[in-house]
Amino acid sequence: MTVVKSSENDLAARLLSRLLRRDQRTFMPNDGLLFVIGSFVAASAAKVERFPRPGESMTANAFALEPGGKGLNLAVACRRLGTQVDGIVPIGDDMLSGLAASALDRAGLPGEMLRRLPGPTGAGIGFIDAQGENCLAVFPGANGRLSAEDVREKRSAIARADITMAQFEVGDAPIIAAFEIARDVGRATLLNPSPLRPLDPRLLALTTILVVNANEAADLASDLAGVGRPSFDAELTDAGLGEIQALAEAIMARGPAIVVVTLGRGGAVFCRSGQPPFHQPSFSVVAVDTLGAGDAFAAGLAVSLAEGQSPENAMAFASACGAILASTWGVFDAFPDRAAVEALLRAHR
């Protein structure tokens, strides 16, 4: 195990404090600027009664083909909430790449975010069952060819951003390059390491905010010596919260100032070192399609923290974003705007 130097932990804590100490009298919603290390996937999804067994063919009740990818989702979701967004989104030179330019235009994102690379574009296939649960597979395509050099060409935009966000549909090298630029100028970083792979210690050391779902947290727990698998029951007990905090402390010793664990119907838990964990219950909605709900949550969290909201308000806002998306079929057009999120929050006060 690699434990980062205390100075690196201190830097992450200072960056977090900077976000949380913004003057709410002058810093208004939509004032933040986010930079997204994006990914683009031509995303297809089929709604089925149950997941198919090996070798089985099934009839789908609905089908969608839309622009997607975790990186694009993060950018679109943040922009839909009214925040200014810049970033880099890799695409190939094939037929599927044609979906990307129109997607950015529809979302109000700058076309300059696109980075065309030789070879195929990313693509994904997902299934959603009658309970709204999902499983999916993603072919990286151009996302896997994004380089550190590509990202460094965006140095000035990264340096201006309040938070630089990344996900794991691109490689470690471009993320590390972007996070180094952000941290060198005293800016915060947010990592949603999905689809999960072994975490490079250098990347954890550069991460201010780590957002993981229940399965990702369980996999991380098994990789960390002395940390058992946390409890992820919908009715989260004090013992379960303690186990999640223990996992978070082990991760935070390696760099992050915040670890957020999302638990689906169990809500989400916000952890900071040396402080009690904060549990945000989920909003009661009928799950129709949970694809993209984690991206909506991460986007809502980043937008709120960039605006200087408290951890409690940021978690409620993020959870509302995820709940709204999960209650709607599709992803790209289903990301909520700020009015929809605030309406759900008012209804549950």
Short mmCIF file of the C-alpha atoms (twelve columns), coordinates in Angstrom:
data_MODEL
# 
_entry.id   MODEL 
# 
loop_
_atom_site.group_PDB 
_atom_site.id 
_atom_site.type_symbol 
_atom_site.label_atom_id 
_atom_site.label_alt_id 
_atom_site.label_comp_id 
_atom_site.label_asym_id 
_atom_site.label_seq_id 
_atom_site.Cartn_x 
_atom_site.Cartn_y 
_atom_site.Cartn_z 
_atom_site.pdbx_PDB_model_num 
ATOM 1   C CA . MET A 1   0.000   0.000   0.000   1 
ATOM 2   C CA . THR A 2   1.134   3.527   -0.775  1 
ATOM 3   C CA . VAL A 3   0.348   6.281   1.704   1 
ATOM 4   C CA . VAL A 4   0.818   9.813   0.429   1 
ATOM 5   C CA . LYS A 5   2.798   12.452  2.266   1 
ATOM 6   C CA . SER A 6   0.911   14.496  4.839   1 
ATOM 7   C CA . SER A 7   1.627   17.625  2.775   1 
ATOM 8   C CA . GLU A 8   -0.422  16.175  -0.070  1 
ATOM 9   C CA . ASN A 9   -3.314  15.452  2.290   1 
ATOM 10  C CA . ASP A 10  -3.023  18.994  3.649   1 
ATOM 11  C CA . LEU A 11  -3.183  20.447  0.129   1 
ATOM 12  C CA . ALA A 12  -6.353  18.495  -0.648  1 
ATOM 13  C CA . ALA A 13  -7.899  19.744  2.595   1 
ATOM 14  C CA . ARG A 14  -6.962  23.349  1.796   1 
ATOM 15  C CA . LEU A 15  -8.484  23.095  -1.677  1 
ATOM 16  C CA . LEU A 16  -11.677 21.744  -0.158  1 
ATOM 17  C CA . SER A 17  -11.777 24.526  2.432   1 
ATOM 18  C CA . ARG A 18  -11.408 27.067  -0.362  1 
ATOM 19  C CA . LEU A 19  -14.504 25.686  -2.070  1 
ATOM 20  C CA . LEU A 20  -16.565 25.537  1.108   1 
ATOM 21  C CA . ARG A 21  -15.594 29.038  2.313   1 
ATOM 22  C CA . ARG A 22  -16.895 30.952  -0.710  1 
ATOM 23  C CA . ASP A 23  -18.864 34.052  0.272   1 
ATOM 24  C CA . GLN A 24  -22.498 33.120  -0.414  1 
ATOM 25  C CA . ARG A 25  -23.494 36.794  -0.488  1 
ATOM 26  C CA . THR A 26  -21.546 37.372  -3.698  1 
ATOM 27  C CA . PHE A 27  -21.076 33.897  -5.199  1 
ATOM 28  C CA . MET A 28  -24.356 32.969  -6.861  1 
ATOM 29  C CA . PRO A 29  -25.626 29.820  -8.596  1 
ATOM 30  C CA . ASN A 30  -24.177 29.285  -12.111 1 
ATOM 31  C CA . ASP A 31  -21.015 31.260  -11.231 1 
ATOM 32  C CA . GLY A 32  -18.755 28.182  -11.207 1 
ATOM 33  C CA . LEU A 33  -16.578 26.920  -14.052 1 
ATOM 34  C CA . LEU A 34  -15.951 23.197  -14.469 1 
ATOM 35  C CA . PHE A 35  -13.503 21.365  -16.729 1 
ATOM 36  C CA . VAL A 36  -14.370 17.790  -17.711 1 
ATOM 37  C CA . ILE A 37  -11.933 15.150  -18.946 1 
ATOM 38  C CA . GLY A 38  -14.615 13.702  -21.155 1 
ATOM 39  C CA . SER A 39  -15.382 10.535  -23.024 1 
ATOM 40  C CA . PHE A 40  -17.786 9.959   -25.877 1 
ATOM 41  C CA . VAL A 41  -19.752 6.774   -26.449 1 
ATOM 42  C CA . ALA A 42  -22.469 6.008   -28.972 1 
ATOM 43  C CA . ALA A 43  -24.755 4.546   -26.318 1 
ATOM 44  C CA . SER A 44  -27.444 1.983   -27.079 1 
ATOM 45  C CA . ALA A 45  -29.837 0.721   -24.418 1 
ATOM 46  C CA . ALA A 46  -32.615 -1.873  -24.413 1 
ATOM 47  C CA . LYS A 47  -35.362 -2.142  -21.791 1 
ATOM 48  C CA . VAL A 48  -36.150 -5.783  -20.944 1 
ATOM 49  C CA . GLU A 49  -38.242 -7.605  -18.356 1 
ATOM 50  C CA . ARG A 50  -35.117 -9.262  -16.960 1 
ATOM 51  C CA . PHE A 51  -31.463 -9.553  -17.883 1 
ATOM 52  C CA . PRO A 52  -30.796 -12.211 -20.554 1 
ATOM 53  C CA . ARG A 53  -29.164 -15.511 -19.658 1 
ATOM 54  C CA . PRO A 54  -26.038 -16.696 -21.539 1 
ATOM 55  C CA . GLY A 55  -26.986 -17.615 -25.109 1 
ATOM 56  C CA . GLU A 56  -30.541 -16.243 -24.792 1 
ATOM 57  C CA . SER A 57  -32.218 -13.875 -27.280 1 
ATOM 58  C CA . MET A 58  -34.945 -11.605 -25.925 1 
ATOM 59  C CA . THR A 59  -37.476 -9.077  -27.168 1 
ATOM 60  C CA . ALA A 60  -36.901 -5.559  -25.846 1 
ATOM 61  C CA . ASN A 61  -39.761 -3.303  -24.755 1 
ATOM 62  C CA . ALA A 62  -37.888 -0.121  -25.734 1 
ATOM 63  C CA . PHE A 63  -34.623 0.855   -27.400 1 
ATOM 64  C CA . ALA A 64  -32.549 4.030   -27.469 1 
ATOM 65  C CA . LEU A 65  -29.444 5.088   -29.366 1 
ATOM 66  C CA . GLU A 66  -28.086 8.380   -28.114 1 
ATOM 67  C CA . PRO A 67  -24.848 10.258  -27.480 1 
ATOM 68  C CA . GLY A 68  -23.338 9.184   -24.198 1 
ATOM 69  C CA . GLY A 69  -20.256 8.223   -22.268 1 
ATOM 70  C CA . LYS A 70  -19.569 9.106   -18.653 1 
ATOM 71  C CA . GLY A 71  -17.450 12.113  -19.599 1 
ATOM 72  C CA . LEU A 72  -20.034 13.538  -21.973 1 
ATOM 73  C CA . ASN A 73  -22.748 12.831  -19.404 1 
ATOM 74  C CA . LEU A 74  -20.866 14.794  -16.734 1 
ATOM 75  C CA . ALA A 75  -20.403 17.753  -19.064 1 
ATOM 76  C CA . VAL A 76  -24.023 17.750  -20.264 1 
ATOM 77  C CA . ALA A 77  -25.423 17.331  -16.753 1 
ATOM 78  C CA . CYS A 78  -23.333 20.205  -15.377 1 
ATOM 79  C CA . ARG A 79  -24.263 22.464  -18.286 1 
ATOM 80  C CA . ARG A 80  -27.956 21.588  -17.931 1 
ATOM 81  C CA . LEU A 81  -27.733 22.896  -14.359 1 
ATOM 82  C CA . GLY A 82  -26.581 26.260  -15.708 1 
ATOM 83  C CA . THR A 83  -22.862 26.022  -14.955 1 
ATOM 84  C CA . GLN A 84  -20.206 27.005  -17.479 1 
ATOM 85  C CA . VAL A 85  -18.362 23.918  -18.735 1 
ATOM 86  C CA . ASP A 86  -15.212 23.364  -20.757 1 
ATOM 87  C CA . GLY A 87  -13.314 20.154  -21.361 1 
ATOM 88  C CA . ILE A 88  -11.953 17.668  -23.867 1 
ATOM 89  C CA . VAL A 89  -14.001 14.886  -25.496 1 
ATOM 90  C CA . PRO A 90  -12.206 12.337  -27.720 1 
ATOM 91  C CA . ILE A 91  -13.927 10.962  -30.827 1 
ATOM 92  C CA . GLY A 92  -12.774 8.752   -33.698 1 
ATOM 93  C CA . ASP A 93  -12.944 9.230   -37.453 1 
ATOM 94  C CA . ASP A 94  -15.777 6.773   -38.158 1 
ATOM 95  C CA . MET A 95  -19.524 7.076   -38.735 1 
ATOM 96  C CA . LEU A 96  -20.396 7.111   -35.022 1 
ATOM 97  C CA . SER A 97  -18.293 10.228  -34.422 1 
ATOM 98  C CA . GLY A 98  -20.919 12.255  -36.290 1 
ATOM 99  C CA . LEU A 99  -23.197 12.016  -33.246 1 
ATOM 100 C CA . ALA A 100 -20.814 14.080  -31.123 1 
ATOM 101 C CA . ALA A 101 -20.864 17.558  -32.681 1 
ATOM 102 C CA . SER A 102 -24.647 17.808  -32.713 1 
ATOM 103 C CA . ALA A 103 -24.755 16.495  -29.129 1 
ATOM 104 C CA . LEU A 104 -22.476 19.263  -27.873 1 
ATOM 105 C CA . ASP A 105 -24.468 21.856  -29.792 1 
ATOM 106 C CA . ARG A 106 -27.768 20.623  -28.318 1 
ATOM 107 C CA . ALA A 107 -26.269 20.705  -24.827 1 
ATOM 108 C CA . GLY A 108 -24.868 24.229  -25.198 1 
ATOM 109 C CA . LEU A 109 -21.282 23.003  -24.921 1 
ATOM 110 C CA . PRO A 110 -18.423 24.468  -26.988 1 
ATOM 111 C CA . GLY A 111 -17.563 22.484  -30.097 1 
ATOM 112 C CA . GLU A 112 -13.885 23.070  -29.329 1 
ATOM 113 C CA . MET A 113 -14.186 20.389  -26.649 1 
ATOM 114 C CA . LEU A 114 -14.033 17.678  -29.351 1 
ATOM 115 C CA . ARG A 115 -10.657 16.035  -30.027 1 
ATOM 116 C CA . ARG A 116 -10.689 13.853  -33.171 1 
ATOM 117 C CA . LEU A 117 -8.289  10.913  -33.077 1 
ATOM 118 C CA . PRO A 118 -7.649  8.221   -35.717 1 
ATOM 119 C CA . GLY A 119 -9.635  5.007   -35.316 1 
ATOM 120 C CA . PRO A 120 -13.070 4.004   -34.008 1 
ATOM 121 C CA . THR A 121 -15.318 6.022   -31.700 1 
ATOM 122 C CA . GLY A 122 -16.355 4.640   -28.316 1 
ATOM 123 C CA . ALA A 123 -19.584 2.622   -28.133 1 
ATOM 124 C CA . GLY A 124 -21.665 1.038   -25.389 1 
ATOM 125 C CA . ILE A 125 -24.512 -1.432  -24.894 1 
ATOM 126 C CA . GLY A 126 -26.798 -1.440  -21.872 1 
ATOM 127 C CA . PHE A 127 -29.769 -3.424  -20.567 1 
ATOM 128 C CA . ILE A 128 -32.365 -2.033  -18.132 1 
ATOM 129 C CA . ASP A 129 -34.687 -4.509  -16.391 1 
ATOM 130 C CA . ALA A 130 -38.243 -4.022  -15.139 1 
ATOM 131 C CA . GLN A 131 -36.977 -2.758  -11.758 1 
ATOM 132 C CA . GLY A 132 -34.832 -0.095  -13.414 1 
ATOM 133 C CA . GLU A 133 -31.539 -1.818  -12.626 1 
ATOM 134 C CA . ASN A 134 -28.927 -1.895  -15.367 1 
ATOM 135 C CA . CYS A 135 -25.863 -3.654  -16.673 1 
ATOM 136 C CA . LEU A 136 -23.681 -2.450  -19.504 1 
ATOM 137 C CA . ALA A 137 -20.489 -2.931  -21.484 1 
ATOM 138 C CA . VAL A 138 -18.427 -0.145  -23.042 1 
ATOM 139 C CA . PHE A 139 -15.875 -0.261  -25.888 1 
ATOM 140 C CA . PRO A 140 -13.433 2.612   -25.237 1 
ATOM 141 C CA . GLY A 141 -12.558 3.450   -28.843 1 
ATOM 142 C CA . ALA A 142 -11.046 6.936   -29.096 1 
ATOM 143 C CA . ASN A 143 -11.441 7.442   -25.347 1 
ATOM 144 C CA . GLY A 144 -8.606  4.989   -24.762 1 
ATOM 145 C CA . ARG A 145 -6.356  6.908   -27.149 1 
ATOM 146 C CA . LEU A 146 -6.617  10.289  -25.413 1 
ATOM 147 C CA . SER A 147 -3.096  11.282  -24.325 1 
ATOM 148 C CA . ALA A 148 -1.509  13.472  -21.681 1 
ATOM 149 C CA . GLU A 149 -0.253  15.698  -24.492 1 
ATOM 150 C CA . ASP A 150 -3.832  16.213  -25.741 1 
ATOM 151 C CA . VAL A 151 -4.853  17.355  -22.269 1 
ATOM 152 C CA . ARG A 152 -1.872  19.640  -21.723 1 
ATOM 153 C CA . GLU A 153 -2.968  21.656  -24.746 1 
ATOM 154 C CA . LYS A 154 -5.954  22.655  -22.574 1 
ATOM 155 C CA . ARG A 155 -3.731  23.923  -19.755 1 
ATOM 156 C CA . SER A 156 -5.179  27.450  -19.607 1 
ATOM 157 C CA . ALA A 157 -8.782  26.220  -19.456 1 
ATOM 158 C CA . ILE A 158 -7.943  23.709  -16.705 1 
ATOM 159 C CA . ALA A 159 -6.167  26.401  -14.704 1 
ATOM 160 C CA . ARG A 160 -9.289  28.620  -14.803 1 
ATOM 161 C CA . ALA A 161 -11.717 25.917  -13.656 1 
ATOM 162 C CA . ASP A 162 -12.955 25.728  -10.073 1 
ATOM 163 C CA . ILE A 163 -13.046 21.914  -10.302 1 
ATOM 164 C CA . THR A 164 -11.522 19.589  -12.894 1 
ATOM 165 C CA . MET A 165 -13.553 16.388  -13.212 1 
ATOM 166 C CA . ALA A 166 -12.583 12.998  -14.622 1 
ATOM 167 C CA . GLN A 167 -13.902 9.455   -14.981 1 
ATOM 168 C CA . PHE A 168 -12.377 6.123   -15.982 1 
ATOM 169 C CA . GLU A 169 -13.514 5.774   -19.586 1 
ATOM 170 C CA . VAL A 170 -10.162 7.393   -20.423 1 
ATOM 171 C CA . GLY A 171 -6.689  6.312   -19.322 1 
ATOM 172 C CA . ASP A 172 -4.716  7.372   -16.267 1 
ATOM 173 C CA . ALA A 173 -2.152  9.476   -18.154 1 
ATOM 174 C CA . PRO A 174 -4.536  12.228  -19.387 1 
ATOM 175 C CA . ILE A 175 -6.258  12.400  -16.001 1 
ATOM 176 C CA . ILE A 176 -2.975  12.701  -14.116 1 
ATOM 177 C CA . ALA A 177 -1.826  15.415  -16.534 1 
ATOM 178 C CA . ALA A 178 -5.026  17.425  -16.003 1 
ATOM 179 C CA . PHE A 179 -5.045  16.962  -12.230 1 
ATOM 180 C CA . GLU A 180 -1.397  18.043  -11.994 1 
ATOM 181 C CA . ILE A 181 -2.236  21.269  -13.825 1 
ATOM 182 C CA . ALA A 182 -5.242  21.914  -11.579 1 
ATOM 183 C CA . ARG A 183 -3.431  21.213  -8.334  1 
ATOM 184 C CA . ASP A 184 -0.382  23.266  -9.375  1 
ATOM 185 C CA . VAL A 185 -2.609  26.369  -9.519  1 
ATOM 186 C CA . GLY A 186 -4.525  25.538  -6.345  1 
ATOM 187 C CA . ARG A 187 -7.695  24.185  -7.967  1 
ATOM 188 C CA . ALA A 188 -9.780  21.222  -6.829  1 
ATOM 189 C CA . THR A 189 -10.210 17.903  -8.641  1 
ATOM 190 C CA . LEU A 190 -13.030 15.348  -8.653  1 
ATOM 191 C CA . LEU A 191 -12.605 11.717  -9.725  1 
ATOM 192 C CA . ASN A 192 -15.435 9.273   -10.416 1 
ATOM 193 C CA . PRO A 193 -13.371 6.101   -11.081 1 
ATOM 194 C CA . SER A 194 -15.949 4.212   -13.124 1 
ATOM 195 C CA . PRO A 195 -15.640 1.724   -14.710 1 
ATOM 196 C CA . LEU A 196 -13.351 0.830   -11.839 1 
ATOM 197 C CA . ARG A 197 -9.774  -0.318  -12.391 1 
ATOM 198 C CA . PRO A 198 -6.795  -0.368  -10.011 1 
ATOM 199 C CA . LEU A 199 -6.194  3.158   -8.776  1 
ATOM 200 C CA . ASP A 200 -2.755  4.597   -9.505  1 
ATOM 201 C CA . PRO A 201 -1.381  6.012   -6.213  1 
ATOM 202 C CA . ARG A 202 -0.288  9.146   -8.095  1 
ATOM 203 C CA . LEU A 203 -3.853  9.750   -9.208  1 
ATOM 204 C CA . LEU A 204 -5.310  9.303   -5.728  1 
ATOM 205 C CA . ALA A 205 -2.729  11.744  -4.398  1 
ATOM 206 C CA . LEU A 206 -3.951  14.371  -6.901  1 
ATOM 207 C CA . THR A 207 -7.667  13.817  -6.174  1 
ATOM 208 C CA . THR A 208 -9.538  16.239  -3.917  1 
ATOM 209 C CA . ILE A 209 -12.987 14.590  -4.138  1 
ATOM 210 C CA . LEU A 210 -13.514 10.877  -4.857  1 
ATOM 211 C CA . VAL A 211 -17.030 9.696   -5.780  1 
ATOM 212 C CA . VAL A 212 -17.648 5.939   -5.876  1 
ATOM 213 C CA . ASN A 213 -20.766 3.778   -5.972  1 
ATOM 214 C CA . ALA A 214 -21.475 0.828   -3.706  1 
ATOM 215 C CA . ASN A 215 -19.865 -1.797  -5.952  1 
ATOM 216 C CA . GLU A 216 -16.800 0.363   -6.582  1 
ATOM 217 C CA . ALA A 217 -16.431 1.040   -2.864  1 
ATOM 218 C CA . ALA A 218 -16.687 -2.687  -2.114  1 
ATOM 219 C CA . ASP A 219 -13.966 -3.447  -4.678  1 
ATOM 220 C CA . LEU A 220 -11.769 -0.736  -3.184  1 
ATOM 221 C CA . ALA A 221 -12.382 -2.147  0.278   1 
ATOM 222 C CA . SER A 222 -11.109 -5.556  -0.787  1 
ATOM 223 C CA . ASP A 223 -7.937  -3.938  -2.140  1 
ATOM 224 C CA . LEU A 224 -7.169  -2.050  1.079   1 
ATOM 225 C CA . ALA A 225 -5.536  -4.142  3.766   1 
ATOM 226 C CA . GLY A 226 -7.369  -4.186  7.073   1 
ATOM 227 C CA . VAL A 227 -10.607 -2.697  5.719   1 
ATOM 228 C CA . GLY A 228 -13.639 -4.982  5.520   1 
ATOM 229 C CA . ARG A 229 -16.469 -4.750  3.020   1 
ATOM 230 C CA . PRO A 230 -18.885 -1.961  4.034   1 
ATOM 231 C CA . SER A 231 -22.600 -2.528  4.576   1 
ATOM 232 C CA . PHE A 232 -24.820 -1.213  1.800   1 
ATOM 233 C CA . ASP A 233 -28.319 -1.863  3.135   1 
ATOM 234 C CA . ALA A 234 -31.111 0.509   2.087   1 
ATOM 235 C CA . GLU A 235 -31.694 1.122   5.819   1 
ATOM 236 C CA . LEU A 236 -28.131 2.144   6.650   1 
ATOM 237 C CA . THR A 237 -27.202 1.349   10.259  1 
ATOM 238 C CA . ASP A 238 -24.713 3.151   12.477  1 
ATOM 239 C CA . ALA A 239 -22.420 0.139   12.095  1 
ATOM 240 C CA . GLY A 240 -22.694 0.385   8.321   1 
ATOM 241 C CA . LEU A 241 -21.864 4.088   8.435   1 
ATOM 242 C CA . GLY A 242 -18.840 3.300   10.570  1 
ATOM 243 C CA . GLU A 243 -17.608 0.730   8.059   1 
ATOM 244 C CA . ILE A 244 -18.005 3.209   5.211   1 
ATOM 245 C CA . GLN A 245 -16.115 5.859   7.192   1 
ATOM 246 C CA . ALA A 246 -13.312 3.347   7.861   1 
ATOM 247 C CA . LEU A 247 -13.003 2.687   4.138   1 
ATOM 248 C CA . ALA A 248 -13.074 6.415   3.428   1 
ATOM 249 C CA . GLU A 249 -10.350 7.110   6.000   1 
ATOM 250 C CA . ALA A 250 -8.142  4.490   4.354   1 
ATOM 251 C CA . ILE A 251 -8.663  6.170   0.981   1 
ATOM 252 C CA . MET A 252 -8.233  9.700   2.332   1 
ATOM 253 C CA . ALA A 253 -4.858  8.691   3.782   1 
ATOM 254 C CA . ARG A 254 -3.785  8.394   0.152   1 
ATOM 255 C CA . GLY A 255 -4.797  11.913  -0.895  1 
ATOM 256 C CA . PRO A 256 -8.496  12.805  -1.224  1 
ATOM 257 C CA . ALA A 257 -10.062 15.286  1.200   1 
ATOM 258 C CA . ILE A 258 -13.583 13.956  0.517   1 
ATOM 259 C CA . VAL A 259 -14.895 10.470  -0.261  1 
ATOM 260 C CA . VAL A 260 -18.542 10.166  -1.286  1 
ATOM 261 C CA . VAL A 261 -20.104 6.701   -1.485  1 
ATOM 262 C CA . THR A 262 -23.401 6.400   -3.369  1 
ATOM 263 C CA . LEU A 263 -25.673 3.547   -2.278  1 
ATOM 264 C CA . GLY A 264 -28.572 3.611   -4.746  1 
ATOM 265 C CA . ARG A 265 -31.808 3.328   -2.769  1 
ATOM 266 C CA . GLY A 266 -29.688 3.634   0.391   1 
ATOM 267 C CA . GLY A 267 -28.776 7.228   -0.448  1 
ATOM 268 C CA . ALA A 268 -25.186 8.476   -0.249  1 
ATOM 269 C CA . VAL A 269 -22.546 9.104   2.410   1 
ATOM 270 C CA . PHE A 270 -20.217 12.136  2.552   1 
ATOM 271 C CA . CYS A 271 -16.955 11.469  4.412   1 
ATOM 272 C CA . ARG A 272 -14.242 13.863  5.578   1 
ATOM 273 C CA . SER A 273 -11.250 12.821  7.642   1 
ATOM 274 C CA . GLY A 274 -11.740 13.091  11.377  1 
ATOM 275 C CA . GLN A 275 -15.411 14.105  11.072  1 
ATOM 276 C CA . PRO A 276 -18.597 12.046  11.416  1 
ATOM 277 C CA . PRO A 277 -19.953 10.801  8.086   1 
ATOM 278 C CA . PHE A 278 -23.020 12.557  6.704   1 
ATOM 279 C CA . HIS A 279 -25.738 10.278  5.305   1 
ATOM 280 C CA . GLN A 280 -28.029 11.743  2.640   1 
ATOM 281 C CA . PRO A 281 -31.137 9.555   2.243   1 
ATOM 282 C CA . SER A 282 -32.364 8.895   -1.272  1 
ATOM 283 C CA . PHE A 283 -35.432 10.623  -2.679  1 
ATOM 284 C CA . SER A 284 -38.417 8.342   -3.117  1 
ATOM 285 C CA . VAL A 285 -38.992 7.933   -6.858  1 
ATOM 286 C CA . VAL A 286 -40.059 5.070   -9.113  1 
ATOM 287 C CA . ALA A 287 -36.890 3.876   -10.836 1 
ATOM 288 C CA . VAL A 288 -37.436 3.659   -14.592 1 
ATOM 289 C CA . ASP A 289 -33.860 3.726   -15.921 1 
ATOM 290 C CA . THR A 290 -30.847 4.050   -13.625 1 
ATOM 291 C CA . LEU A 291 -28.310 4.454   -16.444 1 
ATOM 292 C CA . GLY A 292 -26.559 7.794   -15.948 1 
ATOM 293 C CA . ALA A 293 -27.913 8.369   -12.429 1 
ATOM 294 C CA . GLY A 294 -24.408 8.236   -10.971 1 
ATOM 295 C CA . ASP A 295 -23.227 10.781  -13.533 1 
ATOM 296 C CA . ALA A 296 -26.131 13.085  -12.645 1 
ATOM 297 C CA . PHE A 297 -25.226 12.753  -8.959  1 
ATOM 298 C CA . ALA A 298 -21.528 13.525  -9.537  1 
ATOM 299 C CA . ALA A 299 -22.424 16.516  -11.710 1 
ATOM 300 C CA . GLY A 300 -24.812 17.896  -9.102  1 
ATOM 301 C CA . LEU A 301 -22.182 17.480  -6.395  1 
ATOM 302 C CA . ALA A 302 -19.511 19.260  -8.432  1 
ATOM 303 C CA . VAL A 303 -21.825 22.120  -9.400  1 
ATOM 304 C CA . SER A 304 -22.913 22.657  -5.786  1 
ATOM 305 C CA . LEU A 305 -19.401 22.542  -4.349  1 
ATOM 306 C CA . ALA A 306 -18.099 24.873  -7.086  1 
ATOM 307 C CA . GLU A 307 -20.822 27.310  -6.031  1 
ATOM 308 C CA . GLY A 308 -19.659 27.098  -2.415  1 
ATOM 309 C CA . GLN A 309 -22.616 25.162  -1.047  1 
ATOM 310 C CA . SER A 310 -22.259 23.315  2.260   1 
ATOM 311 C CA . PRO A 311 -21.650 19.547  2.132   1 
ATOM 312 C CA . GLU A 312 -25.205 18.922  3.344   1 
ATOM 313 C CA . ASN A 313 -26.778 21.136  0.670   1 
ATOM 314 C CA . ALA A 314 -24.461 19.747  -2.009  1 
ATOM 315 C CA . MET A 315 -25.410 16.161  -1.134  1 
ATOM 316 C CA . ALA A 316 -29.134 16.940  -1.224  1 
ATOM 317 C CA . PHE A 317 -28.766 18.705  -4.579  1 
ATOM 318 C CA . ALA A 318 -26.708 15.835  -6.021  1 
ATOM 319 C CA . SER A 319 -29.146 13.206  -4.772  1 
ATOM 320 C CA . ALA A 320 -32.065 15.074  -6.317  1 
ATOM 321 C CA . CYS A 321 -30.227 15.161  -9.666  1 
ATOM 322 C CA . GLY A 322 -29.701 11.403  -9.559  1 
ATOM 323 C CA . ALA A 323 -33.284 10.699  -8.492  1 
ATOM 324 C CA . ILE A 324 -34.806 12.742  -11.303 1 
ATOM 325 C CA . LEU A 325 -32.693 10.989  -13.917 1 
ATOM 326 C CA . ALA A 326 -33.471 7.526   -12.520 1 
ATOM 327 C CA . SER A 327 -37.200 8.222   -12.780 1 
ATOM 328 C CA . THR A 328 -36.977 8.920   -16.539 1 
ATOM 329 C CA . TRP A 329 -36.260 6.736   -19.579 1 
ATOM 330 C CA . GLY A 330 -33.073 7.700   -21.420 1 
ATOM 331 C CA . VAL A 331 -30.053 9.723   -20.357 1 
ATOM 332 C CA . PHE A 332 -28.946 12.605  -22.596 1 
ATOM 333 C CA . ASP A 333 -32.273 14.440  -22.720 1 
ATOM 334 C CA . ALA A 334 -33.232 13.378  -19.193 1 
ATOM 335 C CA . PHE A 335 -30.587 15.278  -17.226 1 
ATOM 336 C CA . PRO A 336 -32.529 17.784  -15.110 1 
ATOM 337 C CA . ASP A 337 -32.229 21.542  -15.186 1 
ATOM 338 C CA . ARG A 338 -31.884 23.576  -12.004 1 
ATOM 339 C CA . ALA A 339 -35.599 24.384  -11.808 1 
ATOM 340 C CA . ALA A 340 -36.519 20.679  -11.748 1 
ATOM 341 C CA . VAL A 341 -33.943 19.935  -9.053  1 
ATOM 342 C CA . GLU A 342 -35.032 22.827  -6.873  1 
ATOM 343 C CA . ALA A 343 -38.690 21.816  -7.275  1 
ATOM 344 C CA . LEU A 344 -37.911 18.306  -5.991  1 
ATOM 345 C CA . LEU A 345 -35.953 19.737  -3.077  1 
ATOM 346 C CA . ARG A 346 -38.829 22.059  -2.140  1 
ATOM 347 C CA . ALA A 347 -41.289 19.175  -2.295  1 
ATOM 348 C CA . HIS A 348 -39.242 17.212  0.255   1 
ATOM 349 C CA . ARG A 349 -38.574 19.976  2.762   1 
# 
